[in-house]
XYZ file of C-alpha atoms in Angstrom:
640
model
C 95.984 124.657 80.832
C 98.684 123.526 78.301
C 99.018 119.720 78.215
C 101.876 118.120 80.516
C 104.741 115.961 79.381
C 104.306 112.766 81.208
C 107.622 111.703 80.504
C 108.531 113.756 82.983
C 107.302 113.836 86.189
C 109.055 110.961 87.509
C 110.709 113.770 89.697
C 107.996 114.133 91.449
C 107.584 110.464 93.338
C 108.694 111.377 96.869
C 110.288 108.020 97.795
C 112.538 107.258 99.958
C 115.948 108.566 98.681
C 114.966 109.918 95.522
C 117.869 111.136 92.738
C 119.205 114.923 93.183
C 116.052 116.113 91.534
C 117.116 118.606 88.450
C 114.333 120.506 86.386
C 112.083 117.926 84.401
C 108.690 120.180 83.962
C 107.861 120.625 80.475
C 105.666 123.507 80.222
C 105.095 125.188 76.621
C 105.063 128.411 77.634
C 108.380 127.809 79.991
C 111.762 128.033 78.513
C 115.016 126.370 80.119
C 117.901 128.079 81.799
C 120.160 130.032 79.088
C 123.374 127.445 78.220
C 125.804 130.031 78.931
C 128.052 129.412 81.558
C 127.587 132.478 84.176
C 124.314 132.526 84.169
C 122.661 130.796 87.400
C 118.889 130.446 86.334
C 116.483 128.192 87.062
C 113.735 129.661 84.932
C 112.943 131.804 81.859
C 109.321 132.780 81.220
C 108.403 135.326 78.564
C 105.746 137.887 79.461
C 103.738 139.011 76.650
C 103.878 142.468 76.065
C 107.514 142.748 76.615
C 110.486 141.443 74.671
C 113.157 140.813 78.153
C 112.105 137.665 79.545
C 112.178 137.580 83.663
C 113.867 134.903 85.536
C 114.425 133.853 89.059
C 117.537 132.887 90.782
C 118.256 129.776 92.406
C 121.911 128.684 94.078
C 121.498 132.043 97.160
C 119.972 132.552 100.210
C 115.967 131.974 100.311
C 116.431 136.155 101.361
C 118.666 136.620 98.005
C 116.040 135.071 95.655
C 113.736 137.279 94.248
C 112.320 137.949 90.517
C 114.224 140.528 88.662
C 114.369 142.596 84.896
C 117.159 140.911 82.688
C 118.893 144.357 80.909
C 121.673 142.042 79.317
C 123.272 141.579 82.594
C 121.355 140.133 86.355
C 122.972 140.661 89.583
C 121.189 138.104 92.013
C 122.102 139.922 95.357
C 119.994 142.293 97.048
C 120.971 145.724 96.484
C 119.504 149.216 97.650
C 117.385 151.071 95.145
C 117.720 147.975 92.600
C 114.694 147.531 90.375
C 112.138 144.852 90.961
C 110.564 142.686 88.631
C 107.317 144.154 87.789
C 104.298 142.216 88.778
C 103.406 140.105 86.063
C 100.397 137.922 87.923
C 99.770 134.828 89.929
C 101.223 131.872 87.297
C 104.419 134.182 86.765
C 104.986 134.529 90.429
C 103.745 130.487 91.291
C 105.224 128.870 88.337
C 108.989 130.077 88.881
C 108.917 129.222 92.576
C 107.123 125.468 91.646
C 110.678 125.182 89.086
C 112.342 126.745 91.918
C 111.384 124.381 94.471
C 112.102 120.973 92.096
C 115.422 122.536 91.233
C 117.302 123.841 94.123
C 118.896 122.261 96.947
C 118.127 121.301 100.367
C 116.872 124.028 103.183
C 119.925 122.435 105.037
C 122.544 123.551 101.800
C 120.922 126.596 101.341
C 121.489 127.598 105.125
C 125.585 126.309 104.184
C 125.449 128.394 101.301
C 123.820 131.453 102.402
C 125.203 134.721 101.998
C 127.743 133.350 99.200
C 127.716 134.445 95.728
C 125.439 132.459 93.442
C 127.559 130.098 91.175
C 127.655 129.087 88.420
C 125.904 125.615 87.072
C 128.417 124.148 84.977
C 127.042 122.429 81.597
C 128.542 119.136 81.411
C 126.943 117.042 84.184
C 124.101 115.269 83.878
C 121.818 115.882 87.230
C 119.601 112.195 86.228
C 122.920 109.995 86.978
C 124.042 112.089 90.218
C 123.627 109.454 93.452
C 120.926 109.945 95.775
C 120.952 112.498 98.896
C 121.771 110.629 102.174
C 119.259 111.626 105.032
C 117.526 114.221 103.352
C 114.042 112.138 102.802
C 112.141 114.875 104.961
C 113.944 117.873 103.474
C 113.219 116.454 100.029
C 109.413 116.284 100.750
C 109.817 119.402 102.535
C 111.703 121.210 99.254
C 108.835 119.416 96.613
C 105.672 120.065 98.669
C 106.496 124.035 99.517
C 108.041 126.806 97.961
C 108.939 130.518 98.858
C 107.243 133.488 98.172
C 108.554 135.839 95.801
C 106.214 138.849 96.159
C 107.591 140.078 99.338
C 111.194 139.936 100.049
C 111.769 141.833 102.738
C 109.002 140.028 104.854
C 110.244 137.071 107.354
C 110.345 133.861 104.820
C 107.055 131.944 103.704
C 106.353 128.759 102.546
C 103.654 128.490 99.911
C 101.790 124.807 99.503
C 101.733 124.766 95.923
C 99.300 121.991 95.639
C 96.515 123.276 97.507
C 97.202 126.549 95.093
C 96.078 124.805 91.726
C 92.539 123.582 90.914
C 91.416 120.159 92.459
C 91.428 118.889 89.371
C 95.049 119.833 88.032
C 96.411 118.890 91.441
C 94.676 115.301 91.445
C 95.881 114.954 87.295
C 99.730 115.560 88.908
C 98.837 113.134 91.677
C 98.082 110.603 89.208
C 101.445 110.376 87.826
C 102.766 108.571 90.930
C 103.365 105.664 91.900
C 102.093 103.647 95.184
C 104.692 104.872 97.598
C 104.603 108.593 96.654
C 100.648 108.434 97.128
C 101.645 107.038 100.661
C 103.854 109.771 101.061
C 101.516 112.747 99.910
C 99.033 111.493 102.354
C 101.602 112.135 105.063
C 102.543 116.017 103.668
C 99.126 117.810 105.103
C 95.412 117.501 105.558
C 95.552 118.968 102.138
C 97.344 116.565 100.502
C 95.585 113.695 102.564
C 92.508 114.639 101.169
C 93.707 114.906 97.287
C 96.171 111.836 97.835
C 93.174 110.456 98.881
C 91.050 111.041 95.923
C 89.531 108.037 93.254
C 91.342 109.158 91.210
C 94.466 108.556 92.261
C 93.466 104.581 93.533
C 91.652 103.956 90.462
C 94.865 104.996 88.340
C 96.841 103.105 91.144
C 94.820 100.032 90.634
C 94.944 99.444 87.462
C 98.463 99.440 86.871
C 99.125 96.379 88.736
C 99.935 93.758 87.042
C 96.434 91.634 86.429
C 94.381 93.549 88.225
C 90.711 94.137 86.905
C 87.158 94.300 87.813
C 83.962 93.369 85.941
C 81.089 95.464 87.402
C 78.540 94.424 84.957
C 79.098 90.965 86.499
C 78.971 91.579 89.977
C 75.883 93.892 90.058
C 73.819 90.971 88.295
C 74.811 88.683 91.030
C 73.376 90.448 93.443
C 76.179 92.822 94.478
C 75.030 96.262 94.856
C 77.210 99.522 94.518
C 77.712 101.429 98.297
C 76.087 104.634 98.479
C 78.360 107.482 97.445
C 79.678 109.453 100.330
C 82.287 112.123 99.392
C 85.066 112.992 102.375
C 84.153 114.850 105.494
C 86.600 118.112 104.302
C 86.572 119.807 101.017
C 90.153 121.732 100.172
C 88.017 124.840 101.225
C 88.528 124.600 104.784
C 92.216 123.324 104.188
C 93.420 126.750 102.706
C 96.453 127.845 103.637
C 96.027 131.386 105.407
C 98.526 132.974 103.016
C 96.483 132.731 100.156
C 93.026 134.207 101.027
C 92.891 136.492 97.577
C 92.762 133.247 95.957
C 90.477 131.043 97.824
C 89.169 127.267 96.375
C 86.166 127.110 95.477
C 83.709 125.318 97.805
C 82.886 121.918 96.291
C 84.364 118.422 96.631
C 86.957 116.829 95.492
C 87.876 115.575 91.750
C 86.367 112.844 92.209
C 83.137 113.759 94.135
C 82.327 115.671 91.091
C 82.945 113.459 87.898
C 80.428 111.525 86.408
C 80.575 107.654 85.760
C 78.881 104.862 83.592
C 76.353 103.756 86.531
C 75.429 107.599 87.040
C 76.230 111.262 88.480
C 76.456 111.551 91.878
C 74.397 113.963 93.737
C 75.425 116.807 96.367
C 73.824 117.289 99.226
C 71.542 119.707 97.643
C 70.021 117.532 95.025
C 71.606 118.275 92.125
C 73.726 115.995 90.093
C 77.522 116.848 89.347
C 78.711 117.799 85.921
C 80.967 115.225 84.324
C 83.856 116.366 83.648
C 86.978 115.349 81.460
C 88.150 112.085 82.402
C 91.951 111.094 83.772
C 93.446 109.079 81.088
C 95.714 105.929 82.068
C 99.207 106.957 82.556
C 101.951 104.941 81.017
C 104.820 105.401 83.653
C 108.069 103.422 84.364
C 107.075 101.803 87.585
C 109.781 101.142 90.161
C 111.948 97.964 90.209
C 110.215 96.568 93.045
C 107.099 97.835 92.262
C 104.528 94.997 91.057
C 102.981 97.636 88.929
C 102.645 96.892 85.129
C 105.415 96.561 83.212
C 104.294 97.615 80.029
C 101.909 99.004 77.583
C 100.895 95.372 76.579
C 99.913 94.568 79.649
C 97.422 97.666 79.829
C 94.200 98.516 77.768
C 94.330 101.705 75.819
C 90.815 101.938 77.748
C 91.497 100.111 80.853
C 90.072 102.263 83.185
C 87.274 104.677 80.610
C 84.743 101.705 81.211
C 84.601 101.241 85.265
C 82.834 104.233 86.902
C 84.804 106.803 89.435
C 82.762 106.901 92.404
C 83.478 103.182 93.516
C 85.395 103.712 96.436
C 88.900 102.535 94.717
C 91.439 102.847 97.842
C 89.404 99.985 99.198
C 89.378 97.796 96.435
C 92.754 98.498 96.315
C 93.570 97.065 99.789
C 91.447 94.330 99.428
C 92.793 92.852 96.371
C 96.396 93.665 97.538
C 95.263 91.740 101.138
C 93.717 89.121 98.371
C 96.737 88.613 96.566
C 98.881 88.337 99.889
C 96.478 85.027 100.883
C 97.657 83.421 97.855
C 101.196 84.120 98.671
C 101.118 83.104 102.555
C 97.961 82.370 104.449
C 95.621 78.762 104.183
C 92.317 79.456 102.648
C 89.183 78.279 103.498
C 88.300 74.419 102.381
C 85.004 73.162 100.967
C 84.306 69.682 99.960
C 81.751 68.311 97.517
C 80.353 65.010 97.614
C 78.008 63.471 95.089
C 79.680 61.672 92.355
C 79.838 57.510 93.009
C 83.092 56.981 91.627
C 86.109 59.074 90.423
C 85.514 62.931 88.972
C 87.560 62.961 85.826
C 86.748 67.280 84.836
C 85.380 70.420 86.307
C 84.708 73.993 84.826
C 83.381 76.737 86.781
C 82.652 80.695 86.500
C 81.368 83.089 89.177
C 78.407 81.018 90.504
C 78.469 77.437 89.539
C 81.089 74.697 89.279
C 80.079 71.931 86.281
C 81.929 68.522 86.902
C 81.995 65.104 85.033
C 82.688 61.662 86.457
C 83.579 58.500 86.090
C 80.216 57.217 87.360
C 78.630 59.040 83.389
C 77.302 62.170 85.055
C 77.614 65.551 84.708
C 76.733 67.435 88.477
C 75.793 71.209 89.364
C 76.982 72.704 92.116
C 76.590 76.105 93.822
C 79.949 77.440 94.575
C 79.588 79.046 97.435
C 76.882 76.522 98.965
C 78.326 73.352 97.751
C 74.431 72.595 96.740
C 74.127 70.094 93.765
C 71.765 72.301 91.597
C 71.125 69.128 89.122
C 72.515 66.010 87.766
C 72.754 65.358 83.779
C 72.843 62.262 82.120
C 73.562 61.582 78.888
C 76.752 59.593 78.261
C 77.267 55.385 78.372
C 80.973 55.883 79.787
C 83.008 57.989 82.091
C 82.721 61.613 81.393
C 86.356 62.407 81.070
C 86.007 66.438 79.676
C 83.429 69.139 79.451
C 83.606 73.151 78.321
C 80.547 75.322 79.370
C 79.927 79.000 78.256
C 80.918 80.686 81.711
C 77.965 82.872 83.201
C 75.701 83.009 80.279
C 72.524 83.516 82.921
C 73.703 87.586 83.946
C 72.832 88.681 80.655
C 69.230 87.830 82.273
C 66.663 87.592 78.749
C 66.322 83.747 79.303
C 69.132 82.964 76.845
C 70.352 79.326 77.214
C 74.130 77.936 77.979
C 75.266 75.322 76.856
C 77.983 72.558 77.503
C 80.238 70.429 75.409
C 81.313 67.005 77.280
C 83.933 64.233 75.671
C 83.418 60.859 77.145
C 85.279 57.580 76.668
C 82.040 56.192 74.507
C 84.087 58.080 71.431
C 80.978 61.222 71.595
C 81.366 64.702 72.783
C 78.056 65.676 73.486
C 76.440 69.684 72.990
C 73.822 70.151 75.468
C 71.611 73.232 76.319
C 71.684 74.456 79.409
C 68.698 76.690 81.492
C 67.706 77.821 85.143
C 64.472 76.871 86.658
C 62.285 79.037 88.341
C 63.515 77.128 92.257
C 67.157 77.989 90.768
C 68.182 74.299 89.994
C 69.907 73.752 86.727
C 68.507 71.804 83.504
C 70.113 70.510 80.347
C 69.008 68.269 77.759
C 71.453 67.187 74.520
C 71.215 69.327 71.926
C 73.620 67.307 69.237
C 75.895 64.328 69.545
C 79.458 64.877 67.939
C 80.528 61.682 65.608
C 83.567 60.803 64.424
C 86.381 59.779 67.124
C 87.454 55.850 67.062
C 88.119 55.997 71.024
C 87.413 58.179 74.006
C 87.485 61.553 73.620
C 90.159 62.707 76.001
C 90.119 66.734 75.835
C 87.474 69.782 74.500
C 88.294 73.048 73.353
C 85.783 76.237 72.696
C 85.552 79.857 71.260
C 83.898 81.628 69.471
C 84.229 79.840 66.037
C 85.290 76.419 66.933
C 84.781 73.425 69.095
C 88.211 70.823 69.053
C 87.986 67.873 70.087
C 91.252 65.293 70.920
C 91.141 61.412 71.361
C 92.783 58.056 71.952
C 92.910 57.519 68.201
C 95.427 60.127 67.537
C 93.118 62.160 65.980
C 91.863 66.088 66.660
C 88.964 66.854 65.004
C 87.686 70.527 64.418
C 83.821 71.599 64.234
C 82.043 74.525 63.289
C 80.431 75.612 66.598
C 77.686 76.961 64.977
C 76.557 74.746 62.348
C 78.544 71.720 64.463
C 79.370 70.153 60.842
C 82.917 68.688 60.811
C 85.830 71.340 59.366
C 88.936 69.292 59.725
C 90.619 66.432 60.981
C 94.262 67.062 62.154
C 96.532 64.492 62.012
C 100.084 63.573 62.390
C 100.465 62.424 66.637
C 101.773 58.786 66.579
C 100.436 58.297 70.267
C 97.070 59.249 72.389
C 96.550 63.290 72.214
C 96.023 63.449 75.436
C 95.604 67.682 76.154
C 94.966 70.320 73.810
C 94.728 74.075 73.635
C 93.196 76.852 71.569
C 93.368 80.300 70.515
C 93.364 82.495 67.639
C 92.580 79.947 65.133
C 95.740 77.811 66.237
C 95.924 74.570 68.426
C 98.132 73.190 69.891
C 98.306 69.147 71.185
C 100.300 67.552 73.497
C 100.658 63.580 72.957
C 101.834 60.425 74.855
C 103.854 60.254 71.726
C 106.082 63.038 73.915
C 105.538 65.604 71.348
C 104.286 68.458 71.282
C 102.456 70.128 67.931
C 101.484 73.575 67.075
C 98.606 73.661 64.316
C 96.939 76.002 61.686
C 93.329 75.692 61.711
C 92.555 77.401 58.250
C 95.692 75.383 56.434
C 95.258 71.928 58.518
C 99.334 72.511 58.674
C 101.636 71.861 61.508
C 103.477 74.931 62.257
C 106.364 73.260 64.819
C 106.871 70.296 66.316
C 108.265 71.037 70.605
C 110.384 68.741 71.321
C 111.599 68.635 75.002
C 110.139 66.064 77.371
C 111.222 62.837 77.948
C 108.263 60.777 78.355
C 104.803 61.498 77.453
C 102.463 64.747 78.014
C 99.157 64.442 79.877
C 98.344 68.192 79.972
C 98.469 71.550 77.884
C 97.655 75.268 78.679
C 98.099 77.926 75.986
C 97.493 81.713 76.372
C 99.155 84.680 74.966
C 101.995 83.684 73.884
C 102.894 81.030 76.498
C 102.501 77.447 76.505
C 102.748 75.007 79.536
C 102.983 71.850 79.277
C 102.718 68.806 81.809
C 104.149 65.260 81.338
C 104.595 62.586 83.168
C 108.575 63.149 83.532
C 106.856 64.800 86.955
C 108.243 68.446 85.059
C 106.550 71.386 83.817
C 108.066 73.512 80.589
C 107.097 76.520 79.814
C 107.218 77.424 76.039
C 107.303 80.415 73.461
C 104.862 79.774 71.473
C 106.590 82.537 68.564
C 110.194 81.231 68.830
C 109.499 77.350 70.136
C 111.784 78.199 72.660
C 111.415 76.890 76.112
C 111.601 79.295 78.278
C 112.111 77.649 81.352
C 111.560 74.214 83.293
C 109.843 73.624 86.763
C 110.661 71.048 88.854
C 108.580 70.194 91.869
C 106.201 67.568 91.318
C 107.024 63.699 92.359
C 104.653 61.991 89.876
C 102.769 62.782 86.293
C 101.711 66.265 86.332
C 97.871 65.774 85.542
C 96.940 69.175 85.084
C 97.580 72.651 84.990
C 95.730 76.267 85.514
C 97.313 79.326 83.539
C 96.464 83.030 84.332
C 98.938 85.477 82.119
C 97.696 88.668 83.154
C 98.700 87.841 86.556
C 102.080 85.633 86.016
C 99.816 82.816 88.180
C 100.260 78.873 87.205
C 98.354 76.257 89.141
C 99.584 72.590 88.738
C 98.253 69.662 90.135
C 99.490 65.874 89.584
C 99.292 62.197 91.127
C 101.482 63.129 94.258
C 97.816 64.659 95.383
C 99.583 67.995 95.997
C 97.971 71.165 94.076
C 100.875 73.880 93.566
C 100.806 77.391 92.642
C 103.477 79.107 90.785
C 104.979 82.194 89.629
C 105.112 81.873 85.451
C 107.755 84.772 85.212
C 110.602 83.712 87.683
C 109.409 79.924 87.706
C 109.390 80.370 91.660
C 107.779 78.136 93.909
C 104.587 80.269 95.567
C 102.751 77.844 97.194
C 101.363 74.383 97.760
C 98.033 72.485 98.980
C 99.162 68.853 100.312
C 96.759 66.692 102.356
C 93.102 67.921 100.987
C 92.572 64.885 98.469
C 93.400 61.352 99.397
C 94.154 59.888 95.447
C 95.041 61.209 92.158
C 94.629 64.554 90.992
C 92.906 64.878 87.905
C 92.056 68.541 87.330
C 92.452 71.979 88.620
C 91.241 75.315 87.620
C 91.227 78.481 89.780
C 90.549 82.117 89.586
C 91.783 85.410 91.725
C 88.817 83.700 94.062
C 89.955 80.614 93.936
C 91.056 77.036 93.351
C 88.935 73.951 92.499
C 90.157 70.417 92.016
C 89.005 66.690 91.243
C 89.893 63.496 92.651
C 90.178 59.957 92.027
C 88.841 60.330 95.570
C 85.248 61.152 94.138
C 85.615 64.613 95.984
C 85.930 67.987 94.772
C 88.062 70.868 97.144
C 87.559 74.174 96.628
C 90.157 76.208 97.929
C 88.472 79.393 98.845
C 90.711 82.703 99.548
C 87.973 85.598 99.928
C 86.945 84.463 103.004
C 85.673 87.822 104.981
C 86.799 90.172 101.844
C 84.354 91.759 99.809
C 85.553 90.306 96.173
C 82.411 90.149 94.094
C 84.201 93.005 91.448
C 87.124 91.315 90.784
C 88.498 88.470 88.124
C-alpha cells in the first residue's frame, strides 16, 4: 500500500469536540476536488484504463450520493435511466466513501439538507480554522467510524465499518497515529475497534511518547524479573465481521500484534508454530494535544525509541501502571524505610536498581539492599569523614564476574578508587584499588564518566584525572572560595563555590567558558544535565540556568534554610531538593511549580538526596537514611 502522510491524520483523533473535519488524506493515487467553483466533489480517483476520472458527490442526501461517469458535465441527483459508474473494484468503491465519510457533514445536516440541490463549496475558506461542532461528539464518531455504501443505491441505507474492512495491520498503523484520548474513544466504537484499539501496538506507540517514559528490559530480566507468558485476546477480527461484507472476509489469525516478532523471541500460536515477523511500526512524530503530557518534540524522542523493546510485552498495562506511578508522585504518601547503621552523621549516598552505597561521618562506606534495608558490607578505608562517593551503577547484570568500582572524597584531602565484587552469600566486597593525591583539604564533591574522574575541594581547587590510567590531566583554577558542588558532562564542568559564583569549564582548554552570576550568598550544590543547570545556595533559593545562553531561566523559592542538595531528572521535567529545614521537595523543572514535599521523616540536616521514577533516598545528620518508596504493590521492575 502507498505510504501515508503523517502530517495528516490529525483528523482522525475523535476527541471531544474535534474541528469541522475537511479532507486531510494524502493518498498518491487520490487527487483533490477540481478548484472550480460548481463543482461539489469530494473525490477524484483515476481508473487506469480510462482517461475520465470518477468522483463521488458529497453535500445531498445519503440516497442522492452515488458514483457516477464525469462526460464534462455531473448531475448529482438521481435520475431515471442515468448511467452508473461502472464497477471499478473494492478500493474504488471503499476509498471514496472513507474521503466521503471525513469530509461531509453530520447525519443530523444531511437529514436538514436532504432533498436540496448539492451546492457549491466555495474556495476561499479555510475548513482547519472553522470552530468546533457543538453537541455533535457522537455524530462525529458516528460520521468517522462508518460510511455508506455506494454499490447499491436503491437498497435501504448501509453503514460500512471501514476499519474492520482493511488488513489488521493497516488498521492498527492508522490507530497508531492517535493520541491517548482517541485510543479511549476507538475502544468505545465496537468490539472491532476494542480489539484493534486494544492492540500493542497502539500502547507501545502510546507509551513512548510521554514525556520520560522508558523501560530497560535487559535490566529487569537480570534481576530476576521474568517476561509473562504471551496470551493473545480471546477474539480475533474474524468473528467481529460485519455481516455486510462476507465476499471479503479477514483472515483468521490474531491481531497485529499477536503476530510480530520481537528481540526476546516469536511468539507461538496455539498450534506450535512461531509467527512471522513482520515490518515494524515506526515512532510517529505527532503534535500532541495542549493538555496532553505526551512529548513535545523530536528531541525528546529516540529516532529508535521503541525498535529495541520487544512487542509482545503487554504495553496497555505498563501503560497504566506507570501513569498510576507517576500520579503517587504527584498526590499520594509513599511507603517509608529507614536504615540504621552508620555511628554518626551520613554525609553521601548513590544507588542504582539493587543497592544503595552511603558514606559517613563515622569513615565508612555501608551496603545496603534496597528493598531489604540489609547492610550487605561495610568498607573502610578513609582516616576522616567520608563526605562523597560515585559508583558505576549496576555493573553486576552484565553477570561475567566483572568488578565495580567506587570513587569516595573524604575530608583527609584523598579520593579513594576501590574495586568492588559480590560474594557467593550475596554480601558486597571492596578493597582500594588507588589513592588519588593532590588536594590541600577535604575533598568536598566527585564526578565520573566515561573519560574522567573530577574531583572539587576546600582549597579552591578541581582537579581532573584520567579514569583509566588515574594520572592527573588538569588542575582548574580560578574559585576564590571552597568549591563546594560540581557537575559533569560532555567534557565540560561546571563548579559552584562559597565564593557565590558559579563557573562553566573546558576540560580539553583548562578555560573558563562563563562565569553565573546570580546568588547572593554562597552555593552548596550543583546539578547539570542537558542543557540545564540547578543550582542550590544557601540564600534558601534554587536557580535554574541555561547552560548555552547563561541565562537563568527561572528562580524557586520554597526552602527556609541552605539548600543542601538537589536531584535532576530532564527527561521527565522532575527536580528533587532537599536542605537544612529537613524537608525533601519535589518539583516541576518546566513551570518551576511546587509538586510535592516530605516534612517530618528526618529529625536534622539534610545532606543528600537522589531519587529515581522508583524512588527517593536521603541522608541525615540524623545518622539515618529514608527511602521514600512509591511502587509499593505496582509491578515496576521495567521502568527508569
Amino acid at each position: 500500500m502507498t505510504s501515508l502522510n503523517t502530517q495528516h491524520y490529525d483528523s482522525l483523533r475523535f476527541s471531544s469536540s474535534p474541528p469541522s473535519p475537511s479532507p486531510s488524506l494524502d493518498f498518491s493515487f487520490v487527487s483533490p476536488p477540481s478548484p472550480g467553483p460548481d463543482r461539489d466533489v469530494s473525490l477524484y480517483a483515476s481508473h487506469p484504463g480510462r482517461s475520465q476520472p470518477y468522483l463521488c458527490y458529497s453535500g445531498s442526501s445519503s440516497r442522492d450520493k452515488r458514483c457516477n461517469a464525469l462526460h464534462g458535465t455531473h448531475s448529482p441527483h438521481r435520475a431515471s435511466g442515468g448511467n452508473r459508474a461502472p464497477q471499478t473494484g473494492k478500493s474504488m468503491k471503499f476509498l471514496p466513501r472513507l474521503w466521503d465519510a471525513l469530509s461531509s457533514p453530520t447525519r443530523k445536516a444531511r437529514r436538514q439538507t436532504a432533498r436540496r440541490k448539492p451546492y457549491a463549496l466555495p474556495s476561499n475558506i479555510s475548513y482547519a480554522d472553522l470552530q468546533p461542532l457543538d453537541g455533535e461528539e457522537g455524530e462525529l464518531i458516528d460520521e468517522a467510524c462508518f460510511v455508506e455504501r455506494c454499490d447499491a443505491p436503491q437498497s435501504p441505507r448501509k453503514l460500512i465499518d471501514f476499519l474492520s474492512r482493511l488488513p489488521p495491520e493497516i488498521a492498527v498503523y492508522l490507530l497508531c497515529f492517535l493520541d491517548l484520548s482517541s485510543v479511549i474513544a476507538c475502544q468505545r466504537v465496537s468490539r472491532t475497534w476494542n480489539v484493534l484499539a486494544n492492540d500493542n501496538a497502539v500502547w507501545r506507540e502510546l507509551f513512548y511518547r510521554r514525556q520520560g517514559w522508558d523501560i530497560d528490559l535487559d535490566r529487569a530480566i537480570a534481576r530476576g524479573w521474568t517476561p509473562p507468558p504471551f496470551e493473545g485476546l480471546s477474539e480475533s477480527p474474524t468473528s467481529l465481521t460485519p455481516p455486510e461484507s462476507p465476499r471479503n472476509p479477514t483472515p483468521k489469525h490474531s491481531t497485529y500484534s499477536e503476530r510480530t516478532s520481537s528481540s526476546v523471541g516469536l511468539p507461538v500460536d496455539t498450534h506450535g508454530v512461531r509467527a512471522r515477523p513482520l515490518v515494524h511500526i515506526p515512532s510517529f512524530r505527532h503534535a500532541p494535544s495542549p493538555w496532553s503530557p505526551e512529548r513535545t518534540s523530536d528531541a525528546h524522542l529516540p529516532l529508535t525509541a521503541s525498535m529495541n523493546v520487544p512487542l509482545f510485552l503487554p504495553w496497555r498495562e505498563l501503560y497504566q501502571t506507570r501513569y498510576a506511578l507517576d500520579a503517587r508522585w504527584a498526590s499520594s504518601a509513599p511507603q517509608t524505610m529507614h536504615l540504621r547503621g552508620h555511628a554518626d552523621s551520613v554525609y553521601c549516598l548513590e544507588f542504582d536498581s539493587k543497592r544503595i552505597i552511603s558514606g559517613s561521618r563515622d569513615q565508612t562506606i555501608k551496603v545496603w539492599d534496597i528493598r531489604t534495608g540489609r547492610c550487605l558490607g561495610t568498607f573502610n578505608g578513609h582516616y576522616g569523614s567520608v563526605l562523597c562517593l560515585k559508583f558505576e551503577k549496576d555493573w553486576d547484570i552484565k553477570g561475567d564476574g566483572t568488578k565495580g568500582f567506587i570513587v569516595s572524597g573524604s575530608s583527609d584531602r584523598r579520593a579513594c578508587v576501590w574495586d568492588i565484587w559480590i560474594g557467593e552469600g550475596g554480601e558486597v566486597h571492596a578493597e582500594v584499588r588507588a589513592v588519588l593525591k593532590g588536594h590541600l583539604d577535604g575533598v568536598l564533591d566527585l564526578r565520573v564518566d566515561e573519560q574522567w574522574i573530577v574531583s572539587c575541594s576546600k582549597d579552591t581547587k578541581i582537579r581532573v584525572w584520567n579514569r583509566e590510567t588515574l594520572d592527573l590531566h588538569r588542575t582548574l583554577t580560578g574559585h576564590e572560595g571552597p568549591v563546594n558542588a560540581i557537575g559533569l558532562q560532555n567534557g565540560f564542568i561546571v563548579s559552584a563555590s562559597g565564593d557565590t559564583k558559579m563557573m562553566l569549564w573546558d576540560i580539553e582548554r583548562g578555560t573558563c567558558l562563563r562565569t553565573f552570576d546570580g546568588h547572593d550568598r554562597g552555593l552548596a550544590c550543583i546539578e547539570f544535565k542537558d542543557n540545564y543547570i540547578v543550582s542550590g545556595s544557601s540564600d534558601c533559593t534554587i536557580k535554574v540556568w541555561d547552560a548555552m545562553t547563561g541565562e537563568c531561566l527561572r528562580t524557586l523559592v520554597g526552602h527556609d534554610a541552605l539548600v543542601r542538595a538537589l536531584a535532576l531528572d530532564p527527561a521527565s521535567g522532575r527536580l528533587v531538593s532537599a536542605s537544612y529545614d529537613k524537608v525533601v521537595k519535589v518539583w516541576d523543572l518546566r513551570t518551576g511549580r511546587k509538586v510535592q514535599q516530605f516534612k517530618h521523616h528526618h529529625l536534622g540536616h539534610i545532606f543528600d538526596v537522589k531519587f529515581d521514577i522508583h524512588r527517593i533516598v536521603s541522608t541525615s545528620h540524623d545518622q539515618r537514611i529514608v527511602v521514600l518508596d512509591f511502587t509499593q504493590d505496582l509491578d515496576t521492575a521495567l521502568f527508569t
